[in-house]
Short mmCIF file of C-alpha atoms and ligand atoms in Angstrom, two decimals:
data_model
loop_
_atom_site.label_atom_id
_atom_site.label_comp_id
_atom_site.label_asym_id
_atom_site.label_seq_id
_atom_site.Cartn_x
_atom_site.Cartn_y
_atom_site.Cartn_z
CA UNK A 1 16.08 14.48 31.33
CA UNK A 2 17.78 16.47 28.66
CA UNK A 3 19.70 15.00 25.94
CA UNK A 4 23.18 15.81 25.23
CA UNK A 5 22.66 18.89 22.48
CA UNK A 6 20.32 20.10 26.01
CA UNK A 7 16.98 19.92 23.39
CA UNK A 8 14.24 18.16 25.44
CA UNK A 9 13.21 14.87 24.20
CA UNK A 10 10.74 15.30 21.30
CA UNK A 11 7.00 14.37 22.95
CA UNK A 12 5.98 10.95 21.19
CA UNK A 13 3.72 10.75 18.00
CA UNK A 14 1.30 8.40 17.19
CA UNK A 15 -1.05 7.86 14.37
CA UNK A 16 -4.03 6.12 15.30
CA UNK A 17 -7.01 5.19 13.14
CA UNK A 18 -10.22 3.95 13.02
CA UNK A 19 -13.79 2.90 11.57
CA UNK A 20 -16.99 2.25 13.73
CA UNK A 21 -21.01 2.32 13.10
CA UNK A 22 -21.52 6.03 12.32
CA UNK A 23 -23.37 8.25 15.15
CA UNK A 24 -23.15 11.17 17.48
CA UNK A 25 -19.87 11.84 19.92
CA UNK A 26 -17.13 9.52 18.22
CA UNK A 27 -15.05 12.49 18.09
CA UNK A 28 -15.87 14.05 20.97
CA UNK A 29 -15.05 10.43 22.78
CA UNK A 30 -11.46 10.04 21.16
CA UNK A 31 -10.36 13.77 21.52
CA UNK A 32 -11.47 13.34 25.14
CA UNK A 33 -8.93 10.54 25.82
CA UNK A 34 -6.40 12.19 23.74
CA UNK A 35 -6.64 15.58 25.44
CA UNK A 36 -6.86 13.81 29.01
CA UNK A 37 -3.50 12.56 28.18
CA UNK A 38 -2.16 15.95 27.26
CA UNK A 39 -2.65 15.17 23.65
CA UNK A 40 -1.82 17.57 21.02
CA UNK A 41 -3.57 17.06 17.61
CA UNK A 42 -1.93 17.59 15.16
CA UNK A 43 -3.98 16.11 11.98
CA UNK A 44 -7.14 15.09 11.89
CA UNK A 45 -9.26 13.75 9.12
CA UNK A 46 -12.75 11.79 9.16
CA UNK A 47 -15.53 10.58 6.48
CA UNK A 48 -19.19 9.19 7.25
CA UNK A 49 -20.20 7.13 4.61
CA UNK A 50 -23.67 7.29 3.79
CA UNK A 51 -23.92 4.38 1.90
CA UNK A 52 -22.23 2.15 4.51
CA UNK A 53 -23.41 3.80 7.91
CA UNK A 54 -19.65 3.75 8.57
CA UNK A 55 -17.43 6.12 10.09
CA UNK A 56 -13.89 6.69 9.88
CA UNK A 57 -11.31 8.50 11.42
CA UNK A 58 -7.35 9.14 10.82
CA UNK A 59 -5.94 11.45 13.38
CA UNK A 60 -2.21 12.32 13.77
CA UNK A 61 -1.10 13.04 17.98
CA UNK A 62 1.52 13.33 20.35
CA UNK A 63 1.20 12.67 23.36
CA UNK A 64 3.18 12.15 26.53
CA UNK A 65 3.32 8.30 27.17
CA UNK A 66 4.27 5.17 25.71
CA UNK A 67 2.31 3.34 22.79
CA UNK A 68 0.98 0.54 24.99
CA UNK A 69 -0.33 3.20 27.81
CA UNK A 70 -1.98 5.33 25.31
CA UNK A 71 -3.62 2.21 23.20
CA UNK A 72 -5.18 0.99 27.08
CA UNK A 73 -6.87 4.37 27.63
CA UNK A 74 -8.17 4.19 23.80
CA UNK A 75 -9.45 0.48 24.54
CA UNK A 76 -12.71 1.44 26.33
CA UNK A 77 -13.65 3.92 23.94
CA UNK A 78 -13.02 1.14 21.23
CA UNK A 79 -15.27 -1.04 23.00
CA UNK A 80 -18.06 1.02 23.35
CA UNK A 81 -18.23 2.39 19.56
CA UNK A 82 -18.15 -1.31 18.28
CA UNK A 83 -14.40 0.07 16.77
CA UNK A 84 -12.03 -1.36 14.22
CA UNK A 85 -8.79 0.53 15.30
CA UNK A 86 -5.06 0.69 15.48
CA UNK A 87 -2.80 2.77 16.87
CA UNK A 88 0.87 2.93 15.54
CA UNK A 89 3.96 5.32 15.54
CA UNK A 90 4.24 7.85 13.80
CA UNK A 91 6.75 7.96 10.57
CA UNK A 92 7.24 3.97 11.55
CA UNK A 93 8.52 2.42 8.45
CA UNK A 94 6.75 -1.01 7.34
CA UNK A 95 8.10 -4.00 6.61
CA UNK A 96 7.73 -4.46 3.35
CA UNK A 97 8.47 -7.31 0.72
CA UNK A 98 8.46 -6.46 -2.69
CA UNK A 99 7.95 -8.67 -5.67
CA UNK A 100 8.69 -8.44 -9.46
CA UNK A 101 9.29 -10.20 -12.11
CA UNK A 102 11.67 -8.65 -15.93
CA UNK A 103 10.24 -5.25 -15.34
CA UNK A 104 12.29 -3.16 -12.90
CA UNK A 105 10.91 0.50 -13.31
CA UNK A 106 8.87 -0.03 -10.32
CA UNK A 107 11.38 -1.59 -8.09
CA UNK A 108 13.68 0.89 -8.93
CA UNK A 109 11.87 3.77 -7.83
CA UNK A 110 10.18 2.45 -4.43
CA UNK A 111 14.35 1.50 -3.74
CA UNK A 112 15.41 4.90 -4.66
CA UNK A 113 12.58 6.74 -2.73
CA UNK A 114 12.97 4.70 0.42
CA UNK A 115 17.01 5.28 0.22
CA UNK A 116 16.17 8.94 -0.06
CA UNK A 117 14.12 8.82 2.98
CA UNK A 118 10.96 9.68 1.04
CA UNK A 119 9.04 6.51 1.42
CA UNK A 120 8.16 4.99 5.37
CA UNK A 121 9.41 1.48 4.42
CA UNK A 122 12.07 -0.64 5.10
CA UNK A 123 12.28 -3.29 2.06
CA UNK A 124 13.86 -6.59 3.98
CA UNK A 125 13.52 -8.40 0.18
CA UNK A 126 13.08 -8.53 -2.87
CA UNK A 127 11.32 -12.06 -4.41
CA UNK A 128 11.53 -12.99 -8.38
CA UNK A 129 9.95 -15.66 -10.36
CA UNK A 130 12.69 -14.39 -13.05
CA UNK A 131 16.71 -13.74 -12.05
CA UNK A 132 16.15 -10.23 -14.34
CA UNK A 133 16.01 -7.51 -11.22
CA UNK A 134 18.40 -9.40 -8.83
CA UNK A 135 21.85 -7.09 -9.96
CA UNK A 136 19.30 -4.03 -8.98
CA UNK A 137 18.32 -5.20 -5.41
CA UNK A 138 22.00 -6.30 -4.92
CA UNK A 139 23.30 -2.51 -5.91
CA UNK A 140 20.58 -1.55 -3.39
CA UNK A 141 22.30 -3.89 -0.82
CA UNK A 142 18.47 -5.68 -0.55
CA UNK A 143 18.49 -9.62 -0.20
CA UNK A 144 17.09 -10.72 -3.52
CA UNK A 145 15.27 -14.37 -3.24
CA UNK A 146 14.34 -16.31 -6.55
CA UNK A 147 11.32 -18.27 -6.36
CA UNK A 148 10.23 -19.38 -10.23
CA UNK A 149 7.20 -20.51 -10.32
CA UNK A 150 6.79 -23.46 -12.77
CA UNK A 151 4.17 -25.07 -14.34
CA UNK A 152 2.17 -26.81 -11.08
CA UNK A 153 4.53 -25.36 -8.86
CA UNK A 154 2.43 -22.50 -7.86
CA UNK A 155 1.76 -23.99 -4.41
CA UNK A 156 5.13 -24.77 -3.48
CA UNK A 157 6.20 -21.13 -4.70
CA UNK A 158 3.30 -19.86 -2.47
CA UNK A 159 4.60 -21.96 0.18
CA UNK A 160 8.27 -19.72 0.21
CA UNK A 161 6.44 -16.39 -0.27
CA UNK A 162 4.52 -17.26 2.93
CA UNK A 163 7.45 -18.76 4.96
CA UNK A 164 9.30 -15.48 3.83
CA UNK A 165 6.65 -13.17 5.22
CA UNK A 166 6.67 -15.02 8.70
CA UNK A 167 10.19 -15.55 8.90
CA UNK A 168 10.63 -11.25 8.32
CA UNK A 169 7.94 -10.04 10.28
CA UNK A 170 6.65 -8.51 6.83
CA UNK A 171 3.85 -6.30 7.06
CA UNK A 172 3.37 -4.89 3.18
CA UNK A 173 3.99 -7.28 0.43
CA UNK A 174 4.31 -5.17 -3.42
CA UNK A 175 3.46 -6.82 -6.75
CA UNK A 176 6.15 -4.16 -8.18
CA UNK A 177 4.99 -5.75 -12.27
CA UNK A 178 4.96 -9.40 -10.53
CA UNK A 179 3.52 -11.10 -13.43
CA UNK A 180 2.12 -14.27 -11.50
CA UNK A 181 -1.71 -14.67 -10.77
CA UNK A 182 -1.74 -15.55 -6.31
CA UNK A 183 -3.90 -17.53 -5.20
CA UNK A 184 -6.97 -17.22 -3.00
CA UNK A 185 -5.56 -18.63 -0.26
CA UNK A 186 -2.52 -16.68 -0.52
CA UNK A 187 -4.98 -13.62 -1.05
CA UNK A 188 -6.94 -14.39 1.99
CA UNK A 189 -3.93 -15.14 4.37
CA UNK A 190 -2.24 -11.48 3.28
CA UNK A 191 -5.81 -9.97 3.35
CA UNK A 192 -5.36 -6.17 2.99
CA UNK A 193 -1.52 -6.39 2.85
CA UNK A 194 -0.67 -6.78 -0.64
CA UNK A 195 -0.06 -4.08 -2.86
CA UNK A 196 -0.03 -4.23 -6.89
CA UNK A 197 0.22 -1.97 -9.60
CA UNK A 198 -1.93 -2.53 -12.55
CA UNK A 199 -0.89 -0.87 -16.24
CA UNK A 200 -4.23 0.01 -17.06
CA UNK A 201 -6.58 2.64 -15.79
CA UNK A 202 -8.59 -0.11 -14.59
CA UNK A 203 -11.94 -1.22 -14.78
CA UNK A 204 -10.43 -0.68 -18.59
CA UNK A 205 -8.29 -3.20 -19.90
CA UNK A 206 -7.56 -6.54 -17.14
CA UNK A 207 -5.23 -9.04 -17.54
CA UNK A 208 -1.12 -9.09 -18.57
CA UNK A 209 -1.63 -7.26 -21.66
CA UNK A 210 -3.32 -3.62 -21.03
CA UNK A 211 -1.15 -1.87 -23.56
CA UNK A 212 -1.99 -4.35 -26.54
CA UNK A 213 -4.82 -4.24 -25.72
CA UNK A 214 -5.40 0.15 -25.23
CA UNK A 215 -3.17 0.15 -28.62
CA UNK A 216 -5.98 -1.56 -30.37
CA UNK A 217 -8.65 0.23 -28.62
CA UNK A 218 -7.09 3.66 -29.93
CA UNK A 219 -7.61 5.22 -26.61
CA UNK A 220 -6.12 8.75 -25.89
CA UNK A 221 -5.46 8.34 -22.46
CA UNK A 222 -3.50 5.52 -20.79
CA UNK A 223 -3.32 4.88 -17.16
CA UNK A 224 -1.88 2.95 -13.98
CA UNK A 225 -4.05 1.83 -10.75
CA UNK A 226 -2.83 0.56 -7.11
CA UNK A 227 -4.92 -1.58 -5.85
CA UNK A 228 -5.17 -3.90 -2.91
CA UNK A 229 -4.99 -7.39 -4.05
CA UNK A 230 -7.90 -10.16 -3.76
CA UNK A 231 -8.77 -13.51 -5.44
CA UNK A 232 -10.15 -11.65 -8.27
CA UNK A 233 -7.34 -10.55 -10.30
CA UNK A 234 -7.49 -6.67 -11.12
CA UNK A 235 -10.54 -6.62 -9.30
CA UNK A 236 -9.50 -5.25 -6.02
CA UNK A 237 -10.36 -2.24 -3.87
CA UNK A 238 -8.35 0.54 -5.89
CA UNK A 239 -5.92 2.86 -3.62
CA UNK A 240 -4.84 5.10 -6.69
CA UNK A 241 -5.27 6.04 -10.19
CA UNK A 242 -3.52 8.57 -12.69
CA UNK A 243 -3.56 8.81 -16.46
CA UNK A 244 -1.53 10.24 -19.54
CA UNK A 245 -2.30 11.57 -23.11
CA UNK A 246 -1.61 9.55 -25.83
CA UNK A 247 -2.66 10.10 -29.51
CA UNK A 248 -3.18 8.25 -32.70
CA UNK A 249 0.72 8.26 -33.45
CA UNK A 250 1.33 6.46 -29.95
CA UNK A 251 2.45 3.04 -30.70
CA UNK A 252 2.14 -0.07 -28.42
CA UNK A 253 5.84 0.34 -27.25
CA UNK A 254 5.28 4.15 -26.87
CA UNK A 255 2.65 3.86 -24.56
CA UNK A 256 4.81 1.06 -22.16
CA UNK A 257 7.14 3.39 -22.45
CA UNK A 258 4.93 6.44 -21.21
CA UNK A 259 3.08 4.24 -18.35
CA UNK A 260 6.10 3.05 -17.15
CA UNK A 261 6.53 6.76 -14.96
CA UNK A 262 2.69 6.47 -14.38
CA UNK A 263 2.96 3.43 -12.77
CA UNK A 264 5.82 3.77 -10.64
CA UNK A 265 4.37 7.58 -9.29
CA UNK A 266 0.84 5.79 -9.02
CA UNK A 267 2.19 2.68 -6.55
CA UNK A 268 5.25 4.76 -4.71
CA UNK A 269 2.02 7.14 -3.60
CA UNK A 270 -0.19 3.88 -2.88
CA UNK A 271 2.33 2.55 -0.46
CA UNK A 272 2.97 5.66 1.17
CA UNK A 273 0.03 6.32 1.78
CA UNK A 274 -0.63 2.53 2.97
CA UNK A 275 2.50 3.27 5.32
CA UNK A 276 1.21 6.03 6.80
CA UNK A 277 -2.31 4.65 7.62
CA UNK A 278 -3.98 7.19 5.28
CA UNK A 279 -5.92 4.16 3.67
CA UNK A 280 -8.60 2.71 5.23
CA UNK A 281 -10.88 -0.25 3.54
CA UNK A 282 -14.66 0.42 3.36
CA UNK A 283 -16.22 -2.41 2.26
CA UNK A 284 -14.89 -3.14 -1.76
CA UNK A 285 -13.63 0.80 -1.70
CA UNK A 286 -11.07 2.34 0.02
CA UNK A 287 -11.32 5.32 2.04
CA UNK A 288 -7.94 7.65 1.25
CA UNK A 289 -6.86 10.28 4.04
CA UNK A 290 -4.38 12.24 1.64
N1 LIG B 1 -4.88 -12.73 -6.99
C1 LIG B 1 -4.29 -11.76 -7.73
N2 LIG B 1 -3.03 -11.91 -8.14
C2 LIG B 1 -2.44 -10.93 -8.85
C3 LIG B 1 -3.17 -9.76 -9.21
C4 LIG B 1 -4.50 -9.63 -8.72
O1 LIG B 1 -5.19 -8.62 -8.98
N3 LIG B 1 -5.02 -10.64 -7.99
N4 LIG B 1 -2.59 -8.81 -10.04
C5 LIG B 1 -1.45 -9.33 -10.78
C6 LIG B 1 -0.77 -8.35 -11.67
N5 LIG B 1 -1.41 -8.35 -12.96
C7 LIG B 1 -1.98 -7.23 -13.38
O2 LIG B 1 -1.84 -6.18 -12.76
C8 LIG B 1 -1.44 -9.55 -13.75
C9 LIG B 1 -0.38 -10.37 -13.74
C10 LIG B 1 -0.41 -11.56 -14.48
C11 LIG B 1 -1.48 -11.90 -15.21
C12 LIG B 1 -1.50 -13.18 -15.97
O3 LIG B 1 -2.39 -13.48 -16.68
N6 LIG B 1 -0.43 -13.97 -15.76
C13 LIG B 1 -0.30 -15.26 -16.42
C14 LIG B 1 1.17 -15.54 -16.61
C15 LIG B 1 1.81 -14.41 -17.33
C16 LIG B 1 3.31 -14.54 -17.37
O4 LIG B 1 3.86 -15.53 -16.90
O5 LIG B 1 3.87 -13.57 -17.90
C17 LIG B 1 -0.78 -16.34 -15.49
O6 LIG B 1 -0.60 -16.15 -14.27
O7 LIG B 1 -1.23 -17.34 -16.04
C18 LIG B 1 -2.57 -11.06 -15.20
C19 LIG B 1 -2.55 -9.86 -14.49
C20 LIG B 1 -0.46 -10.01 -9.90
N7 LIG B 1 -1.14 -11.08 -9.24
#
């Protein structure tokens, strides 16, 4: 069937990725399937870890046939490799609920990339313990939801977030500078979903004051980290790093000042790269497929 400019309909793409107990003809098995459909690969990246014994793949097809068709040929080959797998479309934008608290550098600049097109997510919300960033997700037309979270409230408050994730579908939840400590069963029911962006270059300098606490350190280079999020705060399976000079004349504010473009280049390349199913978890680390 040809479409009304006459171009033929563009063949489907599909990401699909995986990790499995390392050994011979993984590869071989999935391009198999994949070429038996008329696959065409068109990226393709893989790491055996030798610590782990695991294996994983990323690899980028199209292919002639519906998602469901394709996943049920993949299925026995899943099986049989003891595979941890998905299979998704290609360019599919997440999702994704984003949460902040005063500061709105972050916020700003995962809105601005996803309006330009340059960011596979569709933020359905925005949730604040603090009113502060509610005029920006309003000029971005994004439903903004307070939920404070008072002193022995944090249940309750937890209690929304959750309801809000099931009631959206959400699939990617951003601490965009969300200044409130979740809990673990919060952390374990959004287990590899949850996104934050710490202002340190972290194992350096935990907790809600990194800068105070890299101004009295005198370091000369600050830094921002994406990690995924887990009971432990700052202690989760980092996704991305960067870092910027500073000197002896830097003061306290300078340096917020500085890591504020660190941290919102360091997360908007986190959650891309979460969107596209370029990171995979292995173990406490991540595995990255830039
Ligand atoms: N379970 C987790 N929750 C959160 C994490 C995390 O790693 N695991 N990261 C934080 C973000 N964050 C640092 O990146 C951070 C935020 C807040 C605090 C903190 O001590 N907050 C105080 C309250 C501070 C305030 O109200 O301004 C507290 O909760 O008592 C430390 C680190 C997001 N959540």
């Amino acid at each position: 069937m040809r479409t009304d400019e006459g171009a033929a309909p563009a063949t489907p793409s599909y990401v699909l990725v995986l990790t499995c107990p390392d050994g011979p003809g993984i590869v071989h098995a999935v391009s198999g399937v994949l070429a038996g459909a008329g696959g065409n690969i068109t990226e393709s990246q893989q790491y055996g870890d030798p610590g782990t014994g695991r294996f994983h793949l990323r690899v980028q097809v199209e292919v002639p046939l519906a998602r469901d068709e394709l996943a049920a040929l993949l299925a026995p080959v899943a099986e049989r490799f003891g595979m941890e797998w998905s299979l998704d479309v290609l360019g599919r934008p997440l999702r994704t609920l984003v949460l902040v608290s005063r500061a709105g550098h972050c916020l700003n600049d995962l809105l601005f990339r996803q309006r330009s097109g340059r960011l596979p997510v569709d933020v359905v919300g925005v949730v604040g313990n603090h009113r502060d960033l509610e005029p920006m997700a309003a000029a971005a037309g994004v439903p903004f939801t307070h939920v404070p979270v008072e002193a022995g409230g944090k249940e309750a408050a937890e209690a929304r977030l959750l309801a809000m994730v099931g009631e959206h579908d959400v699939e990617l939840v951003v601490l965009a500078r969300y200044m409130q400590v979740l809990s673990d069963d919060l952390c374990r029911a959004l287990h590899g979903r949850v996104i934050n962006i710490h202002h340190s270059f972290l194992p350096s300098f935990k907790g809600a004051r990194p800068y105070a606490q890299a101004h009295g350190r005198g370091v000369k280079l600050i830094g921002a980290t994406a990690h995924y999020v887990t009971a432990d705060l700052d202690e989760g399976p980092i996704i991305e790093q960067d870092v910027h000079r500073v000197d002896h004349a830097s003061t306290e504010a300078d340096m917020v000042g500085i890591g504020q473009d660190v941290e919102a280049q360091v997360l908007a390349r986190a959650v891309r790269w979460h969107a596209e199913h370029r990171v995979l978890l292995d173990g406490h680390r991540t595995v990255v497929f830039r």
